Amino acid sequence: MKMYTATIPGSALKVRSRESYYARQKQLFVVVVILVAIIPLLFISWTASHFYQKSWLNKTTVELTSLADSRREIIDLFLDSQENILAGYAELYDLDWLSTPGNLEKLFKAMNRQGVIVDLGLIARDGSHCNYVGPFAEDLKDKNYAEARWFAEVMQSGRYISDVFTGYRGVPHFIVAVTDPSRSWALRSTINSELFNALLASAEVGPGGDAFILNHQGELQTPSRLGLTALPSVEKGLLATGGDLTIHHSQGALYATTGMKNNAWTLVLKTDIKTSLADFYRARQRDHLIIACAALLILGVATFLVRSMMNKVEDADQQRMVLYDRIRNSEKMALVGRMAANVAHEINNPLQIIGDQAGWLDELLDEEDPANLKNSEEYRTAFAKIKAQVKRASTITHRLLGFSRSTEGLKAPANINTLVEETVSFLEKEAANHRIAIRRNLDPALPAITTDSAQLQQVFLNILNNALDAIGNDGAVTISTSRGNGQLAVEFADNGPGLSEEGLKKVFEPFFTTKKAGSGTGIGLAISYSIVERLGGDIEVRNGRQGGCIFRVNLPITAQ
Amino acid sequence: MSEFPILVVDDEEEFVSTLVQRLRKRGFAGEGVLSGSAAIARVAASDFAVILLDMRLPDMDGGQVLREIKKIRPGSRVVILTGHASASEGEEGIKNGAFDYLLKPVEFETLLEKLEAARERVP
């Protein structure tokens, strides 16, 4: 439903552009508030996360380093002790004693109370087996080691610990071998792989971690916990054998490598970063969740606050605009008032003279001899017409003065319902002549207000008159009074044809009329508008849902 | 017609001359002036029964002329006659001692009625 209280050309356009302006401002403020609140939050979160990840990683590195160091020491000690025991026997006994059946068994039993070795063999300088104690007696009985690499090495250097090899027995194993001081024979033991591997297996590298030993060729000397049979090329390249304890960081894993067995082997401990930082990741996930909740909260609060703030600004702006429109309208009406008063004055004087001259001629006509006057009656009619038109014109000029009429000092308590009844009584007869019913729907509890009754009655008369004119014949006008929002309202609803869009906009402009030429001046509603405005109220006009036109006069309950 | 001198004060010469002619025809001793100062001078010189006074004069404000006249001759009856007159202007005049007010354009008969009313009030 369209309603007009005042008209400003292009105001609809302005409202639209203002709406998009407020929408833009809202978005901007929300974005700014969010950025200002959330960016530091994200920054702190990122920094903290980064810091904690680094410290967790450092802690893991330190643990891995110490683990690698201790394991290397344990294994080196183990191998040294095996070598030393064997070397001690080789010094203590000679070939004959050791070759004597039963003696090597005694030695094996003495050495192997903990099951550290699998077998013990005595090999002569020519590589032939002189004696053997162990489970592979049948397989190794006639074997000659003259061509075996380990044999050549031990005969050359006196002591030797081999890499893992398959050998004659067809099972991966490694051996510890020593010679007698004159290097004429060698004593060789095979290390119990299970026991040796257990030395590594106990290293705690966590789930997804691994612990193994590599030789110079990068071949696994102990089984991989992860079931690897050969090392992936990346790791092989990374884990250059030997050297001091080193930490590598690659592909989500942390490696500690250290040379052992005089750098012939490399101990590798690997821990999976993801698994070892699992606790940290869980904590970080929880933090992220909290931050996301906080961000959502900030987003919600920021949006809510900005919306409510901008809505207030918008309301204030709108109130300001309404006030501005009213002031502009008041100024316009004041100007119209001054102009109307001046025009009225300027016209009233010539009207007075026209009327007087006609009257004077009329009087002079009395002195003429009717016999000599051919058109005596015509003259009289013409003078009467001039007088009538002067009267008509003066009615208009006197009404124009309504624009500039002051309301100062003319206010008194008035009952609006009574005023409506009085107004209706003036026009009821005329309405009945045109078969128009005037219905009242008056609120009996309406309070008396301090206002200018005479001028307000003029307003009601104007509106009611217009309603009767709009209906023509057969119809009804309903006048209702009500109160609310510190205001009192009088509504005049007719069932006439209503007003066009153009009419709704211009109905309060001076000299706008829908009546046929000569029957309306178009100033009644303009004057009504200025009167109501001076009384601190306003007039609205709209078309009714069921047709017809509705004028609503709002008046302040408290005196202005 | 007995002596009932009337002074018409208005800057519209046409209005003044016609009105004076018509008044004389009805037996009034009509006389007209076109300015405030001339009106005051005439009132000082001669006692008019009724003074018809326009509120807008070229040299002086009608209200001022009214006050001067009432000072010189407190018993004189001034009928304000103005084209500009809103009711408030006329009422203001009455407060300042005017007998009554009329809004231009006024019909001659109405004017005569007002003059008769003034004559009846002659002390």
Coordinates of C-alpha atoms in Angstrom, one line a residue, chain A residues 42-331:
Chain A
L42 CA 44.8 -17.0 14.0
F43 CA 48.3 -15.5 14.3
I44 CA 48.6 -16.5 18.0
S45 CA 47.3 -19.9 17.3
W46 CA 49.7 -20.5 14.4
T47 CA 52.7 -19.2 16.4
A48 CA 51.8 -21.4 19.4
S49 CA 51.3 -24.4 17.3
H50 CA 54.5 -23.9 15.5
F51 CA 56.4 -23.4 18.7
Y52 CA 54.9 -26.5 20.4
Q53 CA 55.6 -28.6 17.3
K54 CA 59.2 -27.5 17.3
S55 CA 59.6 -28.3 21.0
W56 CA 57.9 -31.7 20.6
L57 CA 60.2 -32.4 17.6
N58 CA 63.3 -31.4 19.7
K59 CA 62.2 -33.6 22.5
T60 CA 61.7 -36.5 20.2
T61 CA 65.1 -35.8 18.6
V62 CA 66.9 -35.8 22.0
E63 CA 65.2 -39.0 23.0
L64 CA 66.1 -40.7 19.7
T65 CA 69.7 -39.5 19.9
S66 CA 70.1 -40.9 23.4
L67 CA 68.4 -44.1 22.4
A68 CA 70.8 -44.6 19.4
D69 CA 73.8 -43.8 21.6
S70 CA 72.9 -46.3 24.3
R71 CA 72.1 -49.0 21.7
R72 CA 75.3 -48.5 19.9
E73 CA 77.2 -48.8 23.2
I74 CA 75.3 -52.0 24.2
I75 CA 75.9 -53.7 20.8
D76 CA 79.5 -52.7 20.6
L77 CA 80.1 -54.0 24.1
F78 CA 78.3 -57.2 23.2
L79 CA 80.4 -57.8 20.1
D80 CA 83.7 -56.8 21.9
S81 CA 82.9 -59.2 24.7
Q82 CA 82.3 -62.1 22.3
E83 CA 85.5 -61.3 20.4
N84 CA 87.5 -61.1 23.7
I85 CA 86.2 -64.3 25.1
L86 CA 87.1 -66.1 21.9
A87 CA 90.5 -64.5 21.8
G88 CA 91.1 -65.5 25.4
Y89 CA 90.5 -69.1 24.6
A90 CA 92.7 -69.0 21.5
E91 CA 95.5 -67.7 23.6
L92 CA 94.9 -70.2 26.4
Y93 CA 94.6 -73.5 24.4
D94 CA 96.6 -74.9 21.5
L95 CA 95.4 -76.6 18.3
D96 CA 96.0 -80.1 19.6
W97 CA 94.0 -79.6 22.8
L98 CA 91.2 -78.0 20.9
S99 CA 91.3 -80.7 18.2
T100 CA 91.0 -83.5 20.8
P101 CA 87.4 -84.7 20.7
G102 CA 85.3 -83.5 23.6
N103 CA 87.4 -80.5 24.5
L104 CA 85.7 -78.1 22.1
E105 CA 82.3 -79.2 23.5
K106 CA 83.5 -78.3 27.0
L107 CA 84.6 -74.9 25.8
F108 CA 81.3 -74.4 23.9
K109 CA 79.3 -75.2 27.0
A110 CA 81.4 -72.9 29.2
M111 CA 81.0 -70.1 26.7
N112 CA 77.4 -70.5 26.0
R113 CA 75.6 -70.6 29.3
Q114 CA 73.3 -67.8 28.0
G115 CA 72.9 -69.3 24.5
V116 CA 74.7 -66.4 22.9
I117 CA 76.4 -68.4 20.3
V118 CA 75.0 -71.1 18.0
D119 CA 78.1 -73.1 17.2
L120 CA 81.9 -73.1 17.6
G121 CA 84.4 -74.3 15.0
L122 CA 88.1 -74.8 14.8
I123 CA 89.6 -74.2 11.4
A124 CA 93.2 -75.1 10.4
R125 CA 95.5 -72.8 8.4
D126 CA 94.6 -74.7 5.2
G127 CA 90.9 -73.8 5.7
S128 CA 89.8 -77.3 6.7
H129 CA 87.5 -78.0 9.7
C130 CA 89.5 -79.5 12.6
N131 CA 86.7 -79.6 15.0
Y132 CA 83.1 -78.3 15.2
V133 CA 80.4 -78.1 17.9
G134 CA 76.9 -77.2 16.8
P135 CA 73.8 -78.1 14.9
F136 CA 75.3 -78.0 11.4
A137 CA 78.0 -80.7 12.0
E138 CA 76.8 -82.8 9.1
D139 CA 76.6 -79.9 6.6
L140 CA 80.0 -78.4 7.5
K141 CA 82.0 -81.6 8.2
D142 CA 84.0 -81.6 4.9
K143 CA 83.9 -77.9 4.1
N144 CA 87.0 -76.0 3.4
Y145 CA 87.1 -72.2 4.2
A146 CA 90.4 -71.5 2.4
E147 CA 88.4 -69.4 -0.2
A148 CA 86.0 -67.8 2.2
R149 CA 86.3 -64.1 2.7
W150 CA 86.0 -64.1 6.4
F151 CA 88.7 -66.7 6.7
A152 CA 91.1 -64.7 4.6
E153 CA 90.3 -61.6 6.7
V154 CA 90.7 -63.3 10.1
M155 CA 94.0 -64.9 9.1
Q156 CA 95.2 -61.6 8.0
S157 CA 94.1 -59.4 10.9
G158 CA 93.7 -61.9 13.8
R159 CA 90.2 -60.9 14.7
Y160 CA 87.1 -60.5 12.6
I161 CA 83.4 -60.0 12.8
S162 CA 81.5 -60.7 9.6
D163 CA 78.5 -59.1 8.0
V164 CA 75.4 -61.3 7.8
F165 CA 75.8 -64.0 5.1
T166 CA 74.2 -67.3 4.2
G167 CA 77.3 -69.5 3.8
Y168 CA 77.3 -73.2 3.5
R169 CA 74.5 -73.8 5.9
G170 CA 72.0 -71.8 3.8
V171 CA 70.8 -69.6 6.8
P172 CA 71.6 -65.9 7.3
H173 CA 74.0 -65.5 10.2
F174 CA 77.2 -63.7 11.3
I175 CA 80.3 -64.9 12.9
V176 CA 83.0 -63.8 15.3
A177 CA 86.4 -65.3 14.5
V178 CA 89.9 -65.0 16.1
T179 CA 93.3 -66.7 15.4
D180 CA 95.9 -68.0 17.8
P181 CA 98.7 -65.5 18.4
S182 CA 100.8 -67.2 15.7
R183 CA 97.9 -67.1 13.3
S184 CA 98.1 -70.8 12.4
W185 CA 94.6 -71.7 13.2
A186 CA 91.2 -69.9 13.8
L187 CA 88.4 -70.2 16.3
R188 CA 85.0 -69.2 15.0
S189 CA 81.7 -68.8 16.7
T190 CA 78.3 -68.0 15.1
I191 CA 76.2 -65.4 17.0
N192 CA 72.7 -66.4 18.0
S193 CA 70.8 -64.0 15.7
E194 CA 67.6 -64.1 17.8
L195 CA 69.5 -63.0 20.9
F196 CA 71.4 -60.3 18.9
N197 CA 68.3 -59.0 17.3
A198 CA 66.6 -58.8 20.6
L199 CA 69.2 -56.2 21.6
L200 CA 67.7 -53.9 19.0
A201 CA 64.1 -55.0 19.3
S202 CA 63.9 -53.6 22.8
A203 CA 64.7 -50.1 21.6
E204 CA 61.5 -48.0 21.9
V205 CA 61.0 -46.2 18.7
G206 CA 57.2 -46.1 18.9
P207 CA 54.6 -47.4 16.5
G208 CA 55.7 -46.9 12.8
G209 CA 59.3 -46.7 14.0
D210 CA 62.1 -49.0 13.0
A211 CA 65.6 -50.2 14.3
F212 CA 68.1 -52.0 12.3
I213 CA 71.8 -52.3 11.4
L214 CA 73.2 -51.8 7.9
N215 CA 76.6 -52.8 6.5
H216 CA 78.7 -50.8 4.1
Q217 CA 76.6 -51.9 1.1
G218 CA 73.5 -50.7 2.8
E219 CA 72.2 -54.3 3.3
L220 CA 70.1 -55.1 6.4
Q221 CA 72.1 -56.9 9.1
T222 CA 69.1 -57.3 11.4
P223 CA 65.5 -57.7 10.4
S224 CA 63.4 -54.5 9.9
R225 CA 60.5 -54.2 12.3
L226 CA 58.4 -53.0 9.5
G227 CA 59.3 -56.2 7.5
L228 CA 61.6 -54.5 5.0
T229 CA 63.9 -56.9 3.1
A230 CA 65.9 -54.2 1.4
L231 CA 66.1 -50.5 2.1
P232 CA 64.3 -48.1 -0.2
S233 CA 66.8 -46.2 -2.3
V234 CA 65.9 -42.8 -0.7
E235 CA 66.8 -44.1 2.7
K236 CA 69.8 -45.9 1.4
G237 CA 71.1 -42.6 0.0
L238 CA 70.2 -40.7 3.1
L239 CA 71.8 -43.1 5.6
A240 CA 75.4 -43.0 4.5
T241 CA 77.1 -45.6 6.7
G242 CA 79.4 -45.0 9.6
G243 CA 80.3 -41.8 11.2
D244 CA 79.2 -40.0 14.3
L245 CA 75.7 -39.8 15.5
T246 CA 73.6 -37.9 13.0
I247 CA 70.0 -36.9 12.9
H248 CA 68.2 -36.9 9.5
H249 CA 64.7 -35.6 8.9
S250 CA 63.0 -36.9 5.8
Q251 CA 59.6 -37.9 4.5
G252 CA 57.8 -37.6 7.8
A253 CA 60.4 -39.6 9.7
L254 CA 63.2 -38.8 12.0
Y255 CA 66.4 -41.0 11.7
A256 CA 69.3 -41.3 14.1
T257 CA 72.3 -43.0 12.5
T258 CA 75.6 -43.9 14.1
G259 CA 78.6 -45.9 13.1
M260 CA 79.4 -49.1 15.1
K261 CA 81.7 -52.0 15.0
N262 CA 84.5 -49.7 14.0
N263 CA 82.3 -48.0 11.4
A264 CA 81.7 -51.3 9.5
W265 CA 78.1 -51.2 10.5
T266 CA 75.6 -48.4 10.9
L267 CA 72.9 -48.5 13.5
V268 CA 69.7 -46.9 12.2
L269 CA 66.8 -45.8 14.5
K270 CA 63.8 -44.4 12.8
T271 CA 60.8 -42.9 14.4
D272 CA 57.6 -41.8 12.6
I273 CA 57.0 -38.1 13.3
K274 CA 53.3 -38.3 12.9
T275 CA 53.0 -41.1 15.5
S276 CA 55.5 -39.7 17.9
L277 CA 53.7 -36.3 17.7
A278 CA 50.3 -37.9 18.0
D279 CA 49.7 -36.3 21.4
F280 CA 50.7 -33.0 20.1
Y281 CA 48.5 -33.3 17.0
R282 CA 45.5 -34.3 19.2
A283 CA 46.1 -31.2 21.4
R284 CA 46.5 -29.1 18.3
Q285 CA 43.3 -30.4 16.8
R286 CA 41.5 -29.5 20.1
D287 CA 43.0 -26.0 19.9
H288 CA 41.9 -25.6 16.3
L289 CA 38.4 -26.6 17.3
I290 CA 38.4 -24.1 20.1
I291 CA 39.7 -21.4 17.8
A292 CA 37.1 -22.2 15.2
C293 CA 34.4 -21.9 17.9
A294 CA 35.9 -18.6 19.1
A295 CA 36.0 -17.3 15.5
L296 CA 32.4 -18.3 14.9
L297 CA 31.4 -16.6 18.1
I298 CA 33.3 -13.4 17.0
L299 CA 31.7 -13.6 13.6
G300 CA 28.3 -13.9 15.2
V301 CA 28.8 -11.2 17.7
A302 CA 30.4 -8.9 15.2
T303 CA 27.6 -9.4 12.7
F304 CA 25.0 -8.9 15.4
L305 CA 26.6 -5.8 16.8
V306 CA 27.3 -4.2 13.5
R307 CA 23.8 -5.0 12.3
S308 CA 22.1 -3.5 15.4
M309 CA 24.5 -0.5 15.3
M310 CA 23.9 0.1 11.6
N311 CA 20.2 -0.3 12.0
K312 CA 20.3 2.4 14.7
V313 CA 22.3 4.6 12.4
E314 CA 19.8 3.9 9.6
D315 CA 16.9 4.7 11.8
A316 CA 18.5 7.9 13.0
D317 CA 19.3 8.8 9.4
Q318 CA 15.7 8.1 8.3
Q319 CA 14.3 10.2 11.1
R320 CA 16.6 12.9 10.1
M321 CA 15.5 12.6 6.5
V322 CA 11.8 12.7 7.6
L323 CA 12.5 15.8 9.7
Y324 CA 14.5 17.3 6.8
D325 CA 11.6 16.6 4.4
R326 CA 9.2 18.2 6.9
I327 CA 11.3 21.3 7.3
R328 CA 11.6 21.6 3.6
N329 CA 7.9 21.2 3.2
S330 CA 7.3 23.8 6.0
E331 CA 9.6 26.2 4.3

